[in-house]
mmCIF file of C-alpha atoms in Angstrom:
data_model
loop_
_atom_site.group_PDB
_atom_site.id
_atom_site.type_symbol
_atom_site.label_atom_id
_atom_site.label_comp_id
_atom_site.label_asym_id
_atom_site.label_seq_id
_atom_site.Cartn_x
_atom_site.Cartn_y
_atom_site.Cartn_z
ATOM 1 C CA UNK A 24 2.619 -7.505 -16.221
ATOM 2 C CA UNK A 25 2.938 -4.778 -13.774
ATOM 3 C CA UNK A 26 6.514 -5.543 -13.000
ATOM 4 C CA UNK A 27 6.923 -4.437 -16.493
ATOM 5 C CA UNK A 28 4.756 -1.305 -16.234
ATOM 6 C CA UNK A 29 7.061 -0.554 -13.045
ATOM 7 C CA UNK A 30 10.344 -1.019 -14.900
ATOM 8 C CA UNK A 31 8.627 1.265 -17.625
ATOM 9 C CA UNK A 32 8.275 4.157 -15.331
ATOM 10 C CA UNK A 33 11.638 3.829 -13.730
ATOM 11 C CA UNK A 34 13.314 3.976 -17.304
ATOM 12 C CA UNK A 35 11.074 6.143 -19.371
ATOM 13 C CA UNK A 36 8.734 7.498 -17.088
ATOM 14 C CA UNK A 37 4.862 7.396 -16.502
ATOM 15 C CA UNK A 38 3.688 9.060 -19.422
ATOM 16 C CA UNK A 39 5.415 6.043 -21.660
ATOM 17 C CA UNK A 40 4.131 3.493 -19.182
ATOM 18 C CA UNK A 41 0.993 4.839 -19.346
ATOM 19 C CA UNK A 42 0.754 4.021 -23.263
ATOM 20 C CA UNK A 43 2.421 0.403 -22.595
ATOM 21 C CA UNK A 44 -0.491 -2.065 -23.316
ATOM 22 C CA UNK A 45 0.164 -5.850 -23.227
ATOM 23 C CA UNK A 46 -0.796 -7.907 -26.397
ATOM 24 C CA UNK A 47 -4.341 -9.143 -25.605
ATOM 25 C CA UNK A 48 -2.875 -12.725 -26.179
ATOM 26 C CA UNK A 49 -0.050 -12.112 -24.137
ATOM 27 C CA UNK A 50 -2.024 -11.230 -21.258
ATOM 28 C CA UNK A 51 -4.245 -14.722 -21.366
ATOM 29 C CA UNK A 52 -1.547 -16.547 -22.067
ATOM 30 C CA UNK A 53 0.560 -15.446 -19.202
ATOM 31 C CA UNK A 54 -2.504 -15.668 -16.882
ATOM 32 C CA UNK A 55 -3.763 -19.151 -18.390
ATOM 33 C CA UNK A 56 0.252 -20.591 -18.335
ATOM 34 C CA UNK A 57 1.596 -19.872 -14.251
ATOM 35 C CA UNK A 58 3.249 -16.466 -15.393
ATOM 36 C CA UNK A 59 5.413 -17.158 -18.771
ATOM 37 C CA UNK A 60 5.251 -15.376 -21.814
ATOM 38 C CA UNK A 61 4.082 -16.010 -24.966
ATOM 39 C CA UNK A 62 6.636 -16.302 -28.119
ATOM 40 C CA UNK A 63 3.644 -15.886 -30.858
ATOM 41 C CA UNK A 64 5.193 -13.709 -33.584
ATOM 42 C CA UNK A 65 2.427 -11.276 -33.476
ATOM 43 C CA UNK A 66 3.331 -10.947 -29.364
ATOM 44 C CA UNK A 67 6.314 -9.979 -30.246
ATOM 45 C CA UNK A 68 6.216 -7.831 -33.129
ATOM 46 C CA UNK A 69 3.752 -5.921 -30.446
ATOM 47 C CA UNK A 70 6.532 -5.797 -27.856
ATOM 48 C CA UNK A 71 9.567 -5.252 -29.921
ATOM 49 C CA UNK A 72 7.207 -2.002 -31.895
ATOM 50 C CA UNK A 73 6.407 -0.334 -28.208
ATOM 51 C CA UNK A 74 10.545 -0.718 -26.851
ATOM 52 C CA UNK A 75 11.181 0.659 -30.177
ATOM 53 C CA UNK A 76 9.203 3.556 -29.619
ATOM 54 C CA UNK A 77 10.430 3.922 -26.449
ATOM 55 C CA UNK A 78 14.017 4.189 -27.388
ATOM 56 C CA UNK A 79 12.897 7.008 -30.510
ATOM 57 C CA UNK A 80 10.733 8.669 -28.284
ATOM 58 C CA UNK A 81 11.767 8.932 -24.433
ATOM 59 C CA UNK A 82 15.866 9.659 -25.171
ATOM 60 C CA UNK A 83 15.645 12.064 -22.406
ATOM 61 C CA UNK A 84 14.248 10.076 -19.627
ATOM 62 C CA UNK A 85 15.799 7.485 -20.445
ATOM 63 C CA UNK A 86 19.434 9.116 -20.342
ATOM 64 C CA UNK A 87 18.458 10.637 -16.957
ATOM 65 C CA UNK A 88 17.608 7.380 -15.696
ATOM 66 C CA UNK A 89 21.473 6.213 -16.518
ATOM 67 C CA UNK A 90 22.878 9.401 -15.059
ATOM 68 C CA UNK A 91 20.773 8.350 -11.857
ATOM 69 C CA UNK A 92 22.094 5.325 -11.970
ATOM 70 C CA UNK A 93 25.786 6.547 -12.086
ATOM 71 C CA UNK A 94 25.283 8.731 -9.685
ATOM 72 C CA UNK A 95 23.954 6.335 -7.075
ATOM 73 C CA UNK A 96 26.840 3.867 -7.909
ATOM 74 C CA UNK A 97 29.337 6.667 -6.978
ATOM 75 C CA UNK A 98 27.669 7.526 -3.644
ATOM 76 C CA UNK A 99 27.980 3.360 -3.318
ATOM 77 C CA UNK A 100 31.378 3.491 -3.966
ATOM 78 C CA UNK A 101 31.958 6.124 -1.623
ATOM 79 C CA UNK A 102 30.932 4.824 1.478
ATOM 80 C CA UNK A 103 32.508 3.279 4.127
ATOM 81 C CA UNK A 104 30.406 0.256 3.883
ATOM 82 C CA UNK A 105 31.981 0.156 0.504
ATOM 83 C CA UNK A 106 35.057 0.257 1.268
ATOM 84 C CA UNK A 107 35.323 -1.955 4.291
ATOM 85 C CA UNK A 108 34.458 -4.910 2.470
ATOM 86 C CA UNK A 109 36.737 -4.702 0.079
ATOM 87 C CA UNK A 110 38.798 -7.499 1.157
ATOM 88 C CA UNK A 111 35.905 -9.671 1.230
ATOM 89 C CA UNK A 112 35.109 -8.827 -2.182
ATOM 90 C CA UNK A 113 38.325 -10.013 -3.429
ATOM 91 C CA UNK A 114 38.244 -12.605 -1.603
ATOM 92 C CA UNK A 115 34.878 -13.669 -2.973
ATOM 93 C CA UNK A 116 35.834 -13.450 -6.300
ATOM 94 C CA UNK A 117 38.721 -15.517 -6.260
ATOM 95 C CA UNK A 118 37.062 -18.423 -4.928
ATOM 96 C CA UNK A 119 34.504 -18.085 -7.347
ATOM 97 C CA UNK A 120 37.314 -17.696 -10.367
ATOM 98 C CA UNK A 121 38.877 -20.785 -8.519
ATOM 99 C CA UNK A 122 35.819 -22.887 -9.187
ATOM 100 C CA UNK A 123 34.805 -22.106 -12.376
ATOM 101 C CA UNK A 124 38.669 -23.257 -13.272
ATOM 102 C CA UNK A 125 38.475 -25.723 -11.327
ATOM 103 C CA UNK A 126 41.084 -24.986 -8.763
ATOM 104 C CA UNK A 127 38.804 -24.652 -5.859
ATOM 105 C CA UNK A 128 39.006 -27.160 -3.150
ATOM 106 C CA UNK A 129 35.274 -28.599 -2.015
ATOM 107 C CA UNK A 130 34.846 -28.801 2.058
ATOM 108 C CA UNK A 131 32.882 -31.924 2.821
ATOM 109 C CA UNK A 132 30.030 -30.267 5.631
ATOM 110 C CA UNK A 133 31.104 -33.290 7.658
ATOM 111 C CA UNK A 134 34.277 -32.319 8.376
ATOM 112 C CA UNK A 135 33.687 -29.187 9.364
ATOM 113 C CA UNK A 136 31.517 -29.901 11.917
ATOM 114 C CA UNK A 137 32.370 -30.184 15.356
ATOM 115 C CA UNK A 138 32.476 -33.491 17.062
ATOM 116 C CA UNK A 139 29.346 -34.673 18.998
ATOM 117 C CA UNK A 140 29.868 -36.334 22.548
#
């Protein structure tokens, strides 16, 4: 519940997490069931009403939020951490592309190993 609170403030800011308030039986559900969520229709009619007041009310924070975001991507970009591992990027995502088609080789770990005495 307070992960969601958190992600509330980083988005829209503390005011609107401040008014976020967790469905009475979402909250004794999620404590009573190891951490999942309810999917009662009146749980969710209370959480799609407060994002939809987010998105009417908190434009502006939420649009600085996403310019934030861009902006720290760039600066990403830019360095030379970045850019030195390019290669290994690429390289990364072609093995992955060659498994999900199917054209990646598997390594057995025995073979790779060295020999023992």
């Amino acid at each position: 519940m307070e992960s969601r609170r958190y992600a509330i403030t980083e988005v829209y800011g503390a005011e609107c997490a401040s008014r976020y308030r967790p469905h009475h039986m979402e909250k004794e559900y999620f404590i009573n069931n190891n951490g999942t969520f309810s999917e009662h229709p009146s749980v969710t009619e209370h959480t799609k009403a407060f994002w939809i007041m987010c998105e009417t009310h908190y434009i502006t924070e939420r649009d600085a939020y996403r310019r934030k975001l861009r902006a720290n991507w760039h600066m990403v970009q830019q360095s030379t951490e970045y850019k030195n591992r390019k290669r290994e990027r690429e390289q990364l995502k072609d093995y992955i592309s060659d498994a999900i088609n199917g054209n990646g080789k598997e390594a057995d770990a025995r073979t790779t190993k060295e020999k023992g005495r």
